[in-house]
CSV table of C-alpha atoms (C1' of nucleotides) in Angstrom, one decimal:
chain,number,residue,atom,x,y,z
A,1,MET,CA,10.7,21.9,1.7
A,2,THR,CA,12.3,20.7,-1.5
A,3,LYS,CA,10.4,18.3,-3.8
A,4,LEU,CA,12.0,14.8,-4.1
A,5,THR,CA,13.4,14.1,-7.5
A,6,ARG,CA,13.7,10.9,-9.6
A,7,ASP,CA,17.0,10.0,-7.9
A,8,PHE,CA,15.3,9.4,-4.6
A,9,PHE,CA,13.0,6.8,-5.9
A,10,LEU,CA,15.7,5.0,-7.9
A,11,GLN,CA,17.6,4.1,-4.8
A,12,PRO,CA,17.4,0.5,-3.6
A,13,THR,CA,13.8,-0.1,-2.3
A,14,LEU,CA,14.8,-0.8,1.3
A,15,GLU,CA,16.6,2.5,1.4
A,16,VAL,CA,13.6,4.3,-0.1
A,17,ALA,CA,11.3,2.8,2.4
A,18,GLN,CA,13.6,3.9,5.3
A,19,ASN,CA,14.3,7.3,3.8
A,20,LEU,CA,10.6,8.0,3.3
A,21,LEU,CA,10.1,8.2,7.1
A,22,GLY,CA,9.8,11.8,7.9
A,23,LYS,CA,9.1,12.9,4.3
A,24,GLU,CA,6.0,15.0,3.7
A,25,MET,CA,3.5,13.8,1.1
A,26,VAL,CA,1.3,16.4,-0.6
A,27,PHE,CA,-1.9,15.6,-2.4
A,28,GLY,CA,-4.3,18.4,-3.5
A,29,GLY,CA,-4.4,20.8,-0.6
A,30,LYS,CA,-3.6,18.2,2.0
A,31,ARG,CA,-0.2,17.2,3.4
A,32,GLY,CA,1.1,14.8,6.1
A,33,VAL,CA,4.4,13.3,7.4
A,34,ILE,CA,5.0,9.7,6.4
A,35,TYR,CA,6.0,7.6,9.4
A,36,GLU,CA,5.3,4.0,8.4
A,37,THR,CA,6.2,2.2,5.2
A,38,GLU,CA,6.6,-1.3,3.8
A,39,ALA,CA,8.8,-2.5,1.0
A,40,TYR,CA,7.7,-4.9,-1.7
A,41,ILE,CA,10.6,-6.0,-3.8
A,42,GLY,CA,10.7,-7.9,-7.1
A,43,GLN,CA,9.6,-11.3,-8.3
A,44,GLU,CA,11.5,-13.2,-5.6
A,45,ASP,CA,9.4,-11.6,-2.9
A,46,PRO,CA,6.3,-13.8,-2.6
A,47,ALA,CA,4.3,-11.0,-0.9
A,48,CYS,CA,4.9,-8.6,-3.8
A,49,HIS,CA,2.0,-8.2,-6.2
A,50,ALA,CA,4.4,-8.5,-9.1
A,51,ALA,CA,5.8,-11.8,-7.9
A,52,LYS,CA,3.8,-13.7,-10.6
A,53,GLY,CA,4.9,-11.4,-13.4
A,54,LEU,CA,3.5,-8.5,-15.4
A,55,THR,CA,-0.3,-8.2,-15.4
A,56,PRO,CA,-2.5,-5.2,-16.1
A,57,ARG,CA,-2.5,-4.4,-12.4
A,58,THR,CA,1.2,-4.8,-11.7
A,59,LYS,CA,2.3,-2.9,-14.9
A,60,VAL,CA,3.1,0.2,-13.0
A,61,MET,CA,5.4,-1.6,-10.6
A,62,PHE,CA,7.5,-2.7,-13.6
A,63,GLY,CA,7.8,0.9,-14.7
A,64,LEU,CA,10.1,3.7,-13.7
A,65,GLY,CA,10.5,4.7,-10.0
A,66,GLY,CA,8.7,7.8,-8.8
A,67,HIS,CA,5.2,6.9,-10.0
A,68,SER,CA,2.2,6.1,-7.8
A,69,TYR,CA,0.7,2.6,-7.5
A,70,VAL,CA,-2.8,2.6,-6.2
A,71,TYR,CA,-5.0,-0.5,-5.9
A,72,LEU,CA,-8.3,-1.5,-4.2
A,73,ILE,CA,-8.1,-4.1,-1.5
A,74,TYR,CA,-10.9,-6.1,0.2
A,75,GLY,CA,-13.4,-4.3,-2.0
A,76,MET,CA,-13.4,-1.2,0.1
A,77,TYR,CA,-10.0,0.3,0.8
A,78,HIS,CA,-7.3,1.8,-1.4
A,79,CYS,CA,-3.6,1.4,-0.8
A,80,LEU,CA,-1.0,4.0,-1.9
A,81,ASN,CA,2.5,2.9,-3.0
A,82,PHE,CA,5.4,4.7,-4.5
A,83,VAL,CA,7.1,2.7,-7.3
A,84,THR,CA,10.9,2.4,-6.9
A,85,GLU,CA,13.9,1.2,-8.9
A,86,VAL,CA,14.6,1.3,-12.6
A,87,GLU,CA,12.2,0.4,-15.4
A,88,GLY,CA,11.9,-3.4,-15.7
A,89,PHE,CA,12.4,-4.2,-12.0
A,90,PRO,CA,9.1,-4.4,-10.1
A,91,ALA,CA,9.2,-2.9,-6.6
A,92,ALA,CA,7.3,-0.3,-4.5
A,93,VAL,CA,6.9,1.1,-1.1
A,94,LEU,CA,3.5,1.0,0.6
A,95,ILE,CA,2.5,4.1,2.6
A,96,ARG,CA,1.0,2.6,5.9
A,97,GLY,CA,1.1,5.6,8.2
A,98,VAL,CA,0.9,9.4,7.9
A,99,TRP,CA,1.1,11.9,10.7
A,100,LEU,CA,-0.8,15.2,10.7
A,101,PRO,CA,1.3,17.3,13.1
A,102,GLU,CA,-1.0,20.3,13.4
A,103,LYS,CA,-3.8,18.2,14.9
A,104,ASP,CA,-1.5,15.3,16.1
A,105,ILE,CA,-3.6,12.9,14.1
A,106,ARG,CA,-2.2,9.6,13.0
A,107,LEU,CA,-3.5,7.9,9.9
A,108,ASN,CA,-2.5,4.4,10.9
A,109,GLY,CA,-3.1,2.0,8.1
A,110,PRO,CA,-3.0,2.3,4.3
A,111,GLY,CA,-6.8,2.4,3.9
A,112,LYS,CA,-7.1,5.4,6.3
A,113,VAL,CA,-4.3,7.3,4.5
A,114,CYS,CA,-6.1,7.0,1.1
A,115,GLN,CA,-9.4,7.8,2.7
A,116,TYR,CA,-8.1,11.0,4.2
A,117,PHE,CA,-6.4,12.3,1.1
A,118,GLY,CA,-9.1,11.1,-1.2
A,119,ILE,CA,-6.8,8.9,-3.2
A,120,SER,CA,-8.3,6.2,-5.4
A,121,ARG,CA,-7.5,4.1,-8.5
A,122,MET,CA,-7.9,7.1,-10.7
A,123,HIS,CA,-4.6,8.3,-9.1
A,124,ASN,CA,-2.7,5.2,-10.2
A,125,ALA,CA,0.4,5.6,-12.3
A,126,VAL,CA,0.9,9.3,-11.6
A,127,ASP,CA,4.5,10.6,-12.0
A,128,LEU,CA,5.1,12.2,-8.6
A,129,VAL,CA,8.3,13.8,-9.8
A,130,ASN,CA,6.5,15.8,-12.5
A,131,HIS,CA,3.2,16.7,-10.8
A,132,SER,CA,2.1,19.9,-9.2
A,133,HIS,CA,-0.5,18.6,-6.8
A,134,PHE,CA,0.8,15.1,-5.9
A,135,TYR,CA,4.4,14.8,-4.8
A,136,VAL,CA,6.7,14.3,-1.8
A,137,THR,CA,8.9,16.8,-0.1
A,138,SER,CA,12.0,16.7,2.2
A,139,GLY,CA,9.9,17.0,5.4
A,140,ILE,CA,11.4,16.4,8.8
A,141,THR,CA,14.0,14.2,10.5
A,142,ILE,CA,12.7,11.2,12.4
A,143,PRO,CA,15.8,10.0,14.4
A,144,PHE,CA,14.6,6.5,15.3
A,145,PHE,CA,12.6,3.8,13.7
A,146,THR,CA,11.9,0.1,14.2
A,147,GLN,CA,11.7,-2.8,11.7
A,148,THR,CA,9.2,-5.6,11.8
A,149,PRO,CA,7.6,-8.1,9.4
A,150,ARG,CA,5.0,-6.7,7.0
A,151,ILE,CA,1.4,-6.6,8.1
A,152,GLY,CA,-1.5,-8.6,6.6
A,153,ILE,CA,0.5,-10.9,4.4
A,154,ARG,CA,0.9,-14.7,4.7
A,155,GLN,CA,4.2,-15.1,2.7
A,156,GLY,CA,7.5,-13.4,3.2
A,157,LEU,CA,7.0,-13.0,6.9
A,158,ASP,CA,10.7,-13.8,7.4
A,159,LYS,CA,11.7,-10.4,5.9
A,160,LEU,CA,11.7,-7.3,8.2
A,161,TRP,CA,10.6,-4.9,5.5
A,162,ARG,CA,8.2,-2.8,7.6
A,163,PHE,CA,9.6,0.5,8.9
A,164,VAL,CA,7.9,2.4,11.7
A,165,GLY,CA,9.3,5.9,12.5
A,166,ASP,CA,9.2,7.0,16.1
A,167,ILE,CA,7.1,10.2,16.0
A,168,THR,CA,7.5,10.9,19.7
A,169,SER,CA,11.2,11.4,19.1
A,170,THR,CA,10.5,14.4,17.0
A,171,ARG,CA,8.6,16.5,19.6
B,1,DG,C1',-17.7,-18.5,-16.4
B,2,DA,C1',-16.9,-19.7,-11.5
B,3,DA,C1',-14.0,-19.8,-7.6
B,4,DT,C1',-10.9,-17.8,-4.4
B,5,DA,C1',-7.8,-15.2,-1.7
B,6,DG,C1',-6.6,-10.8,-0.6
B,7,DA,C1',-0.4,-5.4,1.3
B,8,DT,C1',-7.9,-3.6,5.5
B,9,DC,C1',-10.8,-1.8,9.0
B,10,DC,C1',-14.5,-1.7,12.4
B,11,DG,C1',-17.5,-3.4,15.6
B,12,DC,C1',-19.0,-7.1,18.8
C,1,DC,C1',-13.2,-12.9,15.7
C,2,DG,C1',-16.2,-12.2,11.7
C,3,DG,C1',-18.5,-9.3,8.3
C,4,DA,C1',-18.4,-5.8,4.6
C,5,DT,C1',-17.6,-5.7,-0.5
C,6,DC,C1',-15.2,-6.2,-5.0
C,7,DT,C1',-11.8,-7.5,-8.2
C,8,DA,C1',-7.4,-9.5,-10.1
C,9,DT,C1',-6.1,-13.7,-11.1
C,10,DT,C1',-6.5,-18.6,-11.6
C,11,DC,C1',-8.7,-22.7,-13.1
C,12,DA,C1',-12.0,-25.3,-15.8
DNA sequence: GAATAGATCCGC
DNA sequence: CGGATCTATTCA
C-alpha cells in the first residue's frame, strides 16, 4: 500500500474520479475502499459549488489538489471531497461510496461515509499528501465501473460524471 | 436582516 | 413522498 502523492490529485478531475475507484482511504484508525465518486469541475459546471466564484466555503476548491473539502449539507450530513487540479482552478471529487471488505459493509452515500469515519468540517482543508492519519493509498483494482449522471443535483444532469465501481468483480 | 435552496438520509 | 435541521449565499 503506497500513499498517493500530489501528482495523483493534479491529474484531470475526471481521471482522478475514475482512478480513485479501488483506492483505500485512511482516516484515524479506520480504512475503506472507495468505490463510488463524483466529479465537480470548474466554474462552467453549474452543479459545482465553485460555479459562482470564490467564497469562504469554496476557497479550498480553488486551492492546490490533494486537500480535503468537507461541508455540511441539509443541516445534518457532511460530505467529503478531494480537491483536484492546480491552484486557481476549482474542482473536486466527492466520495459517495466506501466498501469495508472485512465485514462486506457498503457505506453508500456521502453522509454515511463521513458518519462512519467521523469526518466533519473541522477536517476541511487538510493536506492529504502530508498527513499521517488522513490520506489515500493504492488499494485494489476494480476492473469495471459504470458512469451515470450525478445524484441529488438539478443542474448539470447532462454530464455523466458519477463513477460506480463494480465491487462484485473483485471477489 | 430575511428568504431560500441545498452534491442527504430515513421512515411512512 | 415528506420531514429533519442548519447554513452559505443572495436579495432587500
